[in-house]
Amino acid sequence: MGPGEIDFYYDLPNSRMVMNQHFPFAMMDWFWALGDDASSYTLNLTMNYSHCIPNRQSWNHTRTVYGFGWLEQATWIENTTVMGKHCASYAANSTNRFSWAACIDDYGVPLQFSMEADPREVGASMSGYLSFSLTLARSLGPAEEEAFEPSYACSHWPLPLCEYQGLRNFKVYRDTSVVTDTPAGQNVGDLRGQTMTACMYSSPYIAEYEVVVNSSYGQYALCNYISNDDRGNVCVGGGDAVGRAPWLHICHGKELCGQCTNNSDSGSWFSFPVEGQCKSGAHVGTDGCTWQGRLTKIVDYHCALGFYLKVQCATSLVFGQDALAAKFAANMAECPDMRPSENVVV
């Protein structure tokens, strides 16, 4: 994610901790509130302080992964010095899940700390945010109570559904390494939203889907493919409804952070929960289902995002996104469809 800062606040006797991440390069802030709370959620994640994504985890798991509980199973590596101070290096590994290393000084303060999260455990889109190598910049001293207060988004979760305005039929896009027949359990973007997303990330393919959705949108959920324990595509923080948010969760003062508003200025991201998917051939609304979708095209990423479009990506925030989205749409139409192809992982 590039250079950044992470502030940690610990109150382990009361089963609470906070991990506040700021990555300027990624244009994304994460506020991780970890601990037992009234909602019975252990991990309350806030994206850019706008969306709360609660996820139930045991406190023992949370303490082990994020609260240095892993030191109980760590191996001493060596005694060394960091920033001129003596410290003891330890390392631990949970196969295909997490690995940790830290250098702890004589007062129990970690002068260096690194963690690597395996995509098989947290999903490919989150492994980068949960993998870091840190050097202590400053000690903040005893944590004030306000440090553990839930974010505004989490104290108001869940958000109400949008007012129903009929069914909506449109196309969504996803840059991916594995193409599925539908966007079930996945995050996607509309034309403008995914154009900017594709500018930021690189994948082998861009999948195009045609979807029909119930316009009573819910809160955007964070979806990842978790291969460990055969969990598959998992969305957290939403419900049965299709979730919606502006690109990168940049709210610009919009009500409910763009869940129900016109997001033509930035484009929209969507989450398609498995729980809301209509059965094959069923109309949206049958038995309460909220969406139906089908794969319409698979395009090579480098065809859709050619060199000149990548140059436009770099200047789009200055010169506007209209031309960029139009070029992306033209490339998606002109690039050959890779279905069916034995070279595409489906």
mmCIF file of C-alpha atoms in Angstrom:
data_model
loop_
_atom_site.group_PDB
_atom_site.id
_atom_site.type_symbol
_atom_site.label_atom_id
_atom_site.label_comp_id
_atom_site.label_asym_id
_atom_site.label_seq_id
_atom_site.Cartn_x
_atom_site.Cartn_y
_atom_site.Cartn_z
ATOM 1 C CA MET A 1 0.000 0.000 0.000
ATOM 2 C CA GLY A 2 3.037 2.261 0.082
ATOM 3 C CA PRO A 3 4.239 4.426 2.982
ATOM 4 C CA GLY A 4 1.736 5.299 5.666
ATOM 5 C CA GLU A 5 1.036 5.406 9.362
ATOM 6 C CA ILE A 6 -0.750 3.034 11.714
ATOM 7 C CA ASP A 7 -1.723 4.066 15.236
ATOM 8 C CA PHE A 8 -2.428 1.300 17.755
ATOM 9 C CA TYR A 9 -4.410 1.724 20.968
ATOM 10 C CA TYR A 10 -4.545 -1.211 23.373
ATOM 11 C CA ASP A 11 -6.750 -1.965 26.372
ATOM 12 C CA LEU A 12 -6.248 -5.716 26.473
ATOM 13 C CA PRO A 13 -7.519 -6.245 30.062
ATOM 14 C CA ASN A 14 -10.901 -4.956 28.864
ATOM 15 C CA SER A 15 -10.699 -6.781 25.518
ATOM 16 C CA ARG A 16 -10.410 -3.662 23.381
ATOM 17 C CA MET A 17 -8.006 -2.351 20.808
ATOM 18 C CA VAL A 18 -7.987 0.036 17.861
ATOM 19 C CA MET A 19 -5.840 -0.018 14.727
ATOM 20 C CA ASN A 20 -6.100 3.226 12.763
ATOM 21 C CA GLN A 21 -4.492 3.044 9.307
ATOM 22 C CA HIS A 22 -3.717 5.908 6.962
ATOM 23 C CA PHE A 23 -2.267 5.163 3.516
ATOM 24 C CA PRO A 24 -2.094 8.360 1.412
ATOM 25 C CA PHE A 25 -0.942 6.458 -1.678
ATOM 26 C CA ALA A 26 -3.990 4.179 -1.601
ATOM 27 C CA MET A 27 -6.389 7.112 -0.960
ATOM 28 C CA MET A 28 -7.963 5.034 1.787
ATOM 29 C CA ASP A 29 -8.148 5.268 5.566
ATOM 30 C CA TRP A 30 -9.174 2.285 7.669
ATOM 31 C CA PHE A 31 -10.373 2.501 11.243
ATOM 32 C CA TRP A 32 -10.310 -0.926 12.898
ATOM 33 C CA ALA A 33 -12.132 -1.099 16.235
ATOM 34 C CA LEU A 34 -11.511 -4.518 17.710
ATOM 35 C CA GLY A 35 -13.146 -5.642 20.910
ATOM 36 C CA ASP A 36 -16.319 -6.813 22.586
ATOM 37 C CA ASP A 37 -19.161 -4.329 22.172
ATOM 38 C CA ALA A 38 -22.914 -4.106 22.548
ATOM 39 C CA SER A 39 -23.584 -5.221 18.986
ATOM 40 C CA SER A 40 -21.732 -8.505 19.688
ATOM 41 C CA TYR A 41 -19.406 -7.732 16.806
ATOM 42 C CA THR A 42 -15.734 -8.027 17.620
ATOM 43 C CA LEU A 43 -14.314 -6.275 14.571
ATOM 44 C CA ASN A 44 -15.863 -3.005 13.410
ATOM 45 C CA LEU A 45 -14.049 -1.785 10.311
ATOM 46 C CA THR A 46 -14.725 1.690 8.930
ATOM 47 C CA MET A 47 -13.653 2.566 5.374
ATOM 48 C CA ASN A 48 -12.659 6.223 5.006
ATOM 49 C CA TYR A 49 -14.707 6.815 8.189
ATOM 50 C CA SER A 50 -17.865 6.505 6.090
ATOM 51 C CA HIS A 51 -18.929 2.842 6.057
ATOM 52 C CA CYS A 52 -19.034 0.453 8.988
ATOM 53 C CA ILE A 53 -18.316 -3.180 8.170
ATOM 54 C CA PRO A 54 -18.923 -5.314 11.273
ATOM 55 C CA ASN A 55 -17.516 -8.825 11.293
ATOM 56 C CA ARG A 56 -17.970 -11.348 14.080
ATOM 57 C CA GLN A 57 -14.709 -12.815 15.339
ATOM 58 C CA SER A 58 -13.795 -14.366 18.646
ATOM 59 C CA TRP A 59 -11.809 -12.112 20.947
ATOM 60 C CA ASN A 60 -9.206 -14.848 21.296
ATOM 61 C CA HIS A 61 -8.670 -14.789 17.521
ATOM 62 C CA THR A 62 -8.572 -10.994 17.501
ATOM 63 C CA ARG A 63 -6.060 -10.831 20.344
ATOM 64 C CA THR A 64 -3.854 -13.460 18.720
ATOM 65 C CA VAL A 65 -3.765 -11.831 15.289
ATOM 66 C CA TYR A 66 -3.771 -8.118 16.132
ATOM 67 C CA GLY A 67 -3.041 -7.864 19.858
ATOM 68 C CA PHE A 68 0.358 -9.565 20.036
ATOM 69 C CA GLY A 69 -1.199 -12.747 21.389
ATOM 70 C CA TRP A 70 0.855 -14.514 18.738
ATOM 71 C CA LEU A 71 3.926 -13.935 20.947
ATOM 72 C CA GLU A 72 2.717 -16.846 23.085
ATOM 73 C CA GLN A 73 3.612 -19.188 20.221
ATOM 74 C CA ALA A 74 6.562 -17.198 18.857
ATOM 75 C CA THR A 75 10.164 -18.315 18.516
ATOM 76 C CA TRP A 76 13.017 -16.145 19.762
ATOM 77 C CA ILE A 77 15.293 -15.258 16.840
ATOM 78 C CA GLU A 78 18.039 -13.008 18.194
ATOM 79 C CA ASN A 79 18.920 -10.053 20.379
ATOM 80 C CA THR A 80 19.634 -6.952 18.341
ATOM 81 C CA THR A 81 19.292 -3.171 18.312
ATOM 82 C CA VAL A 82 16.730 -0.933 16.623
ATOM 83 C CA MET A 83 17.183 2.840 16.610
ATOM 84 C CA GLY A 84 20.032 2.359 19.062
ATOM 85 C CA LYS A 85 17.880 0.447 21.550
ATOM 86 C CA HIS A 86 18.263 -3.182 22.603
ATOM 87 C CA CYS A 87 15.422 -5.509 21.679
ATOM 88 C CA ALA A 88 14.670 -9.200 21.274
ATOM 89 C CA SER A 89 13.362 -10.438 17.920
ATOM 90 C CA TYR A 90 10.528 -12.971 17.778
ATOM 91 C CA ALA A 91 8.643 -14.570 14.894
ATOM 92 C CA ALA A 92 5.602 -16.804 14.499
ATOM 93 C CA ASN A 93 3.651 -18.313 11.637
ATOM 94 C CA SER A 94 0.154 -19.706 11.195
ATOM 95 C CA THR A 95 0.342 -21.644 7.931
ATOM 96 C CA ASN A 96 -1.641 -20.097 5.072
ATOM 97 C CA ARG A 97 -3.117 -17.549 7.479
ATOM 98 C CA PHE A 98 -0.761 -15.057 9.134
ATOM 99 C CA SER A 99 2.909 -14.555 9.911
ATOM 100 C CA TRP A 100 4.342 -12.071 12.407
ATOM 101 C CA ALA A 101 7.676 -10.687 13.567
ATOM 102 C CA ALA A 102 8.566 -8.098 16.186
ATOM 103 C CA CYS A 103 11.510 -6.730 18.101
ATOM 104 C CA ILE A 104 10.486 -6.073 21.722
ATOM 105 C CA ASP A 105 12.536 -3.753 23.934
ATOM 106 C CA ASP A 106 13.296 -4.193 27.637
ATOM 107 C CA TYR A 107 10.053 -2.417 28.572
ATOM 108 C CA GLY A 108 7.831 -4.623 26.412
ATOM 109 C CA VAL A 109 7.445 -2.024 23.659
ATOM 110 C CA PRO A 110 7.663 -3.300 20.050
ATOM 111 C CA LEU A 111 10.250 -1.178 18.260
ATOM 112 C CA GLN A 112 9.555 -2.990 15.008
ATOM 113 C CA PHE A 113 6.504 -5.012 14.035
ATOM 114 C CA SER A 114 5.567 -6.743 10.803
ATOM 115 C CA MET A 115 2.580 -8.826 9.836
ATOM 116 C CA GLU A 116 1.712 -10.628 6.619
ATOM 117 C CA ALA A 117 -1.860 -11.697 5.965
ATOM 118 C CA ASP A 118 -2.342 -14.539 3.506
ATOM 119 C CA PRO A 119 -4.993 -13.871 0.813
ATOM 120 C CA ARG A 120 -6.355 -17.339 1.508
ATOM 121 C CA GLU A 121 -7.331 -16.120 4.976
ATOM 122 C CA VAL A 122 -8.425 -12.503 4.446
ATOM 123 C CA GLY A 123 -8.995 -12.207 0.690
ATOM 124 C CA ALA A 124 -6.809 -10.694 -1.997
ATOM 125 C CA SER A 125 -8.203 -7.165 -1.685
ATOM 126 C CA MET A 126 -7.541 -7.010 2.069
ATOM 127 C CA SER A 127 -4.192 -8.791 2.311
ATOM 128 C CA GLY A 128 -2.341 -5.634 1.268
ATOM 129 C CA TYR A 129 -3.950 -3.569 4.017
ATOM 130 C CA LEU A 130 -3.257 -6.248 6.623
ATOM 131 C CA SER A 131 0.355 -6.817 5.587
ATOM 132 C CA PHE A 132 2.795 -4.207 6.820
ATOM 133 C CA SER A 133 6.258 -3.581 8.221
ATOM 134 C CA LEU A 134 6.394 -0.909 10.920
ATOM 135 C CA THR A 135 9.016 0.950 12.902
ATOM 136 C CA LEU A 136 7.961 2.743 16.073
ATOM 137 C CA ALA A 137 7.661 6.479 15.437
ATOM 138 C CA ARG A 138 6.410 7.586 18.835
ATOM 139 C CA SER A 139 4.711 6.221 21.919
ATOM 140 C CA LEU A 140 1.315 7.791 22.511
ATOM 141 C CA GLY A 141 1.215 6.837 26.196
ATOM 142 C CA PRO A 142 -1.888 5.554 27.990
ATOM 143 C CA ALA A 143 -4.892 5.502 25.677
ATOM 144 C CA GLU A 144 -7.719 7.920 26.398
ATOM 145 C CA GLU A 145 -11.233 6.505 26.563
ATOM 146 C CA GLU A 146 -12.257 8.445 23.460
ATOM 147 C CA ALA A 147 -9.770 6.421 21.414
ATOM 148 C CA PHE A 148 -12.044 3.398 21.825
ATOM 149 C CA GLU A 149 -15.308 5.115 20.980
ATOM 150 C CA PRO A 150 -16.991 3.619 17.902
ATOM 151 C CA SER A 151 -16.884 5.616 14.707
ATOM 152 C CA TYR A 152 -20.004 7.543 13.731
ATOM 153 C CA ALA A 153 -20.638 5.029 10.962
ATOM 154 C CA CYS A 154 -20.501 2.048 13.310
ATOM 155 C CA SER A 155 -22.635 3.705 15.982
ATOM 156 C CA HIS A 156 -25.341 4.193 13.315
ATOM 157 C CA TRP A 157 -25.072 0.774 11.696
ATOM 158 C CA PRO A 158 -27.028 -0.671 9.963
ATOM 159 C CA LEU A 159 -28.163 2.071 7.614
ATOM 160 C CA PRO A 160 -31.761 2.078 6.316
ATOM 161 C CA LEU A 161 -32.511 0.777 2.832
ATOM 162 C CA CYS A 162 -33.076 3.242 0.006
ATOM 163 C CA GLU A 163 -36.622 4.059 -1.054
ATOM 164 C CA TYR A 164 -37.806 1.585 -3.688
ATOM 165 C CA GLN A 165 -37.839 3.118 -7.172
ATOM 166 C CA GLY A 166 -38.490 0.050 -9.267
ATOM 167 C CA LEU A 167 -36.101 -2.433 -10.820
ATOM 168 C CA ARG A 168 -32.863 -1.262 -12.389
ATOM 169 C CA ASN A 169 -31.153 -2.946 -15.346
ATOM 170 C CA PHE A 170 -27.532 -2.003 -16.097
ATOM 171 C CA LYS A 171 -24.028 -3.351 -16.621
ATOM 172 C CA VAL A 172 -21.332 -3.697 -14.000
ATOM 173 C CA TYR A 173 -17.658 -4.573 -14.276
ATOM 174 C CA ARG A 174 -15.033 -6.337 -12.212
ATOM 175 C CA ASP A 175 -11.285 -6.658 -12.739
ATOM 176 C CA THR A 176 -10.380 -10.129 -11.545
ATOM 177 C CA SER A 177 -8.113 -13.144 -11.848
ATOM 178 C CA VAL A 178 -11.019 -15.615 -11.651
ATOM 179 C CA VAL A 179 -14.202 -15.044 -13.655
ATOM 180 C CA THR A 180 -17.538 -16.308 -12.342
ATOM 181 C CA ASP A 181 -20.888 -16.698 -14.110
ATOM 182 C CA THR A 182 -22.511 -14.085 -11.880
ATOM 183 C CA PRO A 183 -21.208 -11.382 -9.503
ATOM 184 C CA ALA A 184 -22.509 -13.320 -6.481
ATOM 185 C CA GLY A 185 -20.480 -12.593 -3.362
ATOM 186 C CA GLN A 186 -18.388 -9.977 -5.147
ATOM 187 C CA ASN A 187 -17.799 -6.235 -5.384
ATOM 188 C CA VAL A 188 -18.194 -4.590 -8.779
ATOM 189 C CA GLY A 189 -18.518 -1.098 -10.221
ATOM 190 C CA ASP A 190 -20.611 0.705 -12.785
ATOM 191 C CA LEU A 191 -18.874 2.082 -15.869
ATOM 192 C CA ARG A 192 -17.419 5.181 -14.234
ATOM 193 C CA GLY A 193 -16.715 3.573 -10.880
ATOM 194 C CA GLN A 194 -14.923 0.579 -12.324
ATOM 195 C CA THR A 195 -12.973 2.665 -14.819
ATOM 196 C CA MET A 196 -11.230 4.406 -11.945
ATOM 197 C CA THR A 197 -10.826 1.145 -10.034
ATOM 198 C CA ALA A 198 -9.180 -0.509 -13.024
ATOM 199 C CA CYS A 199 -6.806 2.451 -13.203
ATOM 200 C CA MET A 200 -5.626 1.715 -9.662
ATOM 201 C CA TYR A 201 -5.302 -2.061 -9.836
ATOM 202 C CA SER A 202 -4.206 -4.623 -12.397
ATOM 203 C CA SER A 203 -5.764 -8.040 -13.017
ATOM 204 C CA PRO A 204 -5.716 -10.551 -15.864
ATOM 205 C CA TYR A 205 -9.335 -9.959 -16.878
ATOM 206 C CA ILE A 206 -12.224 -7.536 -16.761
ATOM 207 C CA ALA A 207 -15.589 -9.268 -16.509
ATOM 208 C CA GLU A 208 -18.779 -7.573 -17.685
ATOM 209 C CA TYR A 209 -22.149 -8.508 -16.193
ATOM 210 C CA GLU A 210 -25.707 -7.475 -16.965
ATOM 211 C CA VAL A 211 -27.727 -7.187 -13.773
ATOM 212 C CA VAL A 212 -31.301 -6.505 -12.719
ATOM 213 C CA VAL A 213 -31.562 -5.207 -9.163
ATOM 214 C CA ASN A 214 -34.082 -4.063 -6.600
ATOM 215 C CA SER A 215 -33.378 -0.332 -6.221
ATOM 216 C CA SER A 216 -33.829 -0.459 -2.432
ATOM 217 C CA TYR A 217 -30.078 -0.466 -2.055
ATOM 218 C CA GLY A 218 -28.469 -1.337 1.230
ATOM 219 C CA GLN A 219 -25.096 -0.515 2.671
ATOM 220 C CA TYR A 220 -22.100 -1.548 0.602
ATOM 221 C CA ALA A 221 -20.573 -4.770 1.913
ATOM 222 C CA LEU A 222 -16.939 -5.811 1.678
ATOM 223 C CA CYS A 223 -16.652 -9.014 -0.368
ATOM 224 C CA ASN A 224 -13.660 -11.322 -0.658
ATOM 225 C CA TYR A 225 -12.910 -14.834 -1.803
ATOM 226 C CA ILE A 226 -11.690 -16.774 1.244
ATOM 227 C CA SER A 227 -10.303 -20.173 0.280
ATOM 228 C CA ASN A 228 -9.390 -21.275 3.807
ATOM 229 C CA ASP A 229 -11.981 -23.547 5.409
ATOM 230 C CA ASP A 230 -13.866 -23.588 2.076
ATOM 231 C CA ARG A 231 -15.596 -20.317 2.914
ATOM 232 C CA GLY A 232 -15.683 -19.142 -0.712
ATOM 233 C CA ASN A 233 -17.030 -15.703 -1.657
ATOM 234 C CA VAL A 234 -17.938 -13.895 1.554
ATOM 235 C CA CYS A 235 -19.531 -10.448 1.962
ATOM 236 C CA VAL A 236 -19.552 -8.747 5.369
ATOM 237 C CA GLY A 237 -21.242 -5.591 6.591
ATOM 238 C CA GLY A 238 -24.347 -5.722 4.417
ATOM 239 C CA GLY A 239 -27.472 -7.858 4.169
ATOM 240 C CA ASP A 240 -29.614 -9.405 1.451
ATOM 241 C CA ALA A 241 -29.941 -6.142 -0.487
ATOM 242 C CA VAL A 242 -27.526 -5.040 -3.191
ATOM 243 C CA GLY A 243 -25.074 -2.654 -1.538
ATOM 244 C CA ARG A 244 -24.092 0.656 -3.111
ATOM 245 C CA ALA A 245 -21.494 3.358 -2.419
ATOM 246 C CA PRO A 246 -19.518 5.979 -4.366
ATOM 247 C CA TRP A 247 -16.101 5.086 -5.736
ATOM 248 C CA LEU A 248 -13.530 4.745 -2.951
ATOM 249 C CA HIS A 249 -16.253 5.677 -0.433
ATOM 250 C CA ILE A 250 -15.535 9.360 -1.023
ATOM 251 C CA CYS A 251 -18.810 10.817 0.244
ATOM 252 C CA HIS A 252 -18.530 14.537 -0.628
ATOM 253 C CA GLY A 253 -21.258 15.227 1.935
ATOM 254 C CA LYS A 254 -23.821 12.951 0.283
ATOM 255 C CA GLU A 255 -26.577 11.555 2.472
ATOM 256 C CA LEU A 256 -25.777 8.018 3.651
ATOM 257 C CA CYS A 257 -22.478 8.489 1.804
ATOM 258 C CA GLY A 258 -24.003 8.034 -1.625
ATOM 259 C CA GLN A 259 -25.947 4.855 -0.913
ATOM 260 C CA CYS A 260 -29.086 6.277 -2.547
ATOM 261 C CA THR A 261 -27.853 9.372 -4.407
ATOM 262 C CA ASN A 262 -26.834 10.086 -7.975
ATOM 263 C CA ASN A 263 -23.129 9.272 -8.069
ATOM 264 C CA SER A 264 -22.458 10.319 -11.648
ATOM 265 C CA ASP A 265 -19.586 12.496 -10.442
ATOM 266 C CA SER A 266 -17.566 9.538 -9.175
ATOM 267 C CA GLY A 267 -19.334 6.376 -10.257
ATOM 268 C CA SER A 268 -20.594 3.703 -7.898
ATOM 269 C CA TRP A 269 -19.389 0.488 -6.342
ATOM 270 C CA PHE A 270 -21.814 -2.340 -5.630
ATOM 271 C CA SER A 271 -21.875 -5.485 -3.513
ATOM 272 C CA PHE A 272 -23.922 -8.489 -4.619
ATOM 273 C CA PRO A 273 -24.639 -10.752 -1.625
ATOM 274 C CA VAL A 274 -25.138 -14.434 -2.290
ATOM 275 C CA GLU A 275 -28.114 -14.351 0.087
ATOM 276 C CA GLY A 276 -29.998 -11.952 -2.194
ATOM 277 C CA GLN A 277 -29.390 -13.746 -5.503
ATOM 278 C CA CYS A 278 -32.506 -14.922 -7.329
ATOM 279 C CA LYS A 279 -32.727 -18.532 -8.376
ATOM 280 C CA SER A 280 -32.037 -19.294 -12.025
ATOM 281 C CA GLY A 281 -34.937 -18.046 -14.140
ATOM 282 C CA ALA A 282 -36.678 -16.307 -11.230
ATOM 283 C CA HIS A 283 -37.671 -12.651 -11.430
ATOM 284 C CA VAL A 284 -36.264 -10.153 -8.963
ATOM 285 C CA GLY A 285 -38.600 -10.008 -5.991
ATOM 286 C CA THR A 286 -39.506 -13.691 -6.051
ATOM 287 C CA ASP A 287 -39.272 -15.034 -2.501
ATOM 288 C CA GLY A 288 -37.632 -11.759 -1.509
ATOM 289 C CA CYS A 289 -34.606 -12.081 -3.805
ATOM 290 C CA THR A 290 -32.970 -8.752 -4.643
ATOM 291 C CA TRP A 291 -30.923 -9.270 -7.782
ATOM 292 C CA GLN A 292 -30.272 -11.367 -10.864
ATOM 293 C CA GLY A 293 -27.203 -11.240 -13.111
ATOM 294 C CA ARG A 294 -25.325 -12.944 -15.903
ATOM 295 C CA LEU A 295 -21.855 -12.800 -17.418
ATOM 296 C CA THR A 296 -21.906 -11.035 -20.799
ATOM 297 C CA LYS A 297 -18.230 -10.609 -21.690
ATOM 298 C CA ILE A 298 -14.651 -11.301 -20.599
ATOM 299 C CA VAL A 299 -11.939 -8.935 -21.815
ATOM 300 C CA ASP A 300 -8.183 -9.036 -21.415
ATOM 301 C CA TYR A 301 -7.255 -6.334 -18.907
ATOM 302 C CA HIS A 302 -4.414 -4.960 -21.031
ATOM 303 C CA CYS A 303 -6.728 -4.632 -24.022
ATOM 304 C CA ALA A 304 -9.269 -2.622 -22.038
ATOM 305 C CA LEU A 305 -6.594 -0.594 -20.229
ATOM 306 C CA GLY A 306 -4.073 0.052 -22.979
ATOM 307 C CA PHE A 307 -1.061 2.351 -22.668
ATOM 308 C CA TYR A 308 -2.852 5.521 -23.709
ATOM 309 C CA LEU A 309 -5.747 4.871 -21.365
ATOM 310 C CA LYS A 310 -3.263 4.335 -18.537
ATOM 311 C CA VAL A 311 -1.816 7.763 -19.340
ATOM 312 C CA GLN A 312 -5.329 9.204 -19.147
ATOM 313 C CA CYS A 313 -5.749 7.458 -15.791
ATOM 314 C CA ALA A 314 -2.863 9.470 -14.398
ATOM 315 C CA THR A 315 -4.424 12.761 -15.495
ATOM 316 C CA SER A 316 -8.126 11.995 -15.004
ATOM 317 C CA LEU A 317 -8.376 13.561 -11.558
ATOM 318 C CA VAL A 318 -7.119 16.818 -13.075
ATOM 319 C CA PHE A 319 -8.775 16.847 -16.483
ATOM 320 C CA GLY A 320 -11.966 14.937 -15.639
ATOM 321 C CA GLN A 321 -13.229 11.403 -15.942
ATOM 322 C CA ASP A 322 -15.784 11.698 -18.760
ATOM 323 C CA ALA A 323 -13.290 11.041 -21.554
ATOM 324 C CA LEU A 324 -11.668 8.274 -19.536
ATOM 325 C CA ALA A 325 -14.950 6.437 -18.950
ATOM 326 C CA ALA A 326 -15.932 6.860 -22.604
ATOM 327 C CA LYS A 327 -12.626 5.372 -23.772
ATOM 328 C CA PHE A 328 -12.937 2.493 -21.319
ATOM 329 C CA ALA A 329 -16.447 1.766 -22.635
ATOM 330 C CA ALA A 330 -15.202 1.877 -26.236
ATOM 331 C CA ASN A 331 -12.353 -0.508 -25.436
ATOM 332 C CA MET A 332 -14.709 -2.913 -23.667
ATOM 333 C CA ALA A 333 -16.884 -2.943 -26.781
ATOM 334 C CA GLU A 334 -13.981 -3.344 -29.226
ATOM 335 C CA CYS A 335 -11.819 -5.856 -27.340
ATOM 336 C CA PRO A 336 -12.478 -9.500 -28.258
ATOM 337 C CA ASP A 337 -14.649 -11.581 -25.972
ATOM 338 C CA MET A 338 -12.544 -14.297 -24.341
ATOM 339 C CA ARG A 339 -15.526 -16.603 -23.741
ATOM 340 C CA PRO A 340 -15.205 -19.518 -24.029
ATOM 341 C CA SER A 341 -11.468 -19.925 -23.619
ATOM 342 C CA GLU A 342 -9.407 -22.553 -21.893
ATOM 343 C CA ASN A 343 -6.993 -19.762 -20.951
ATOM 344 C CA VAL A 344 -9.567 -18.023 -18.746
ATOM 345 C CA VAL A 345 -10.028 -19.300 -15.204
ATOM 346 C CA VAL A 346 -13.808 -19.578 -14.751
#
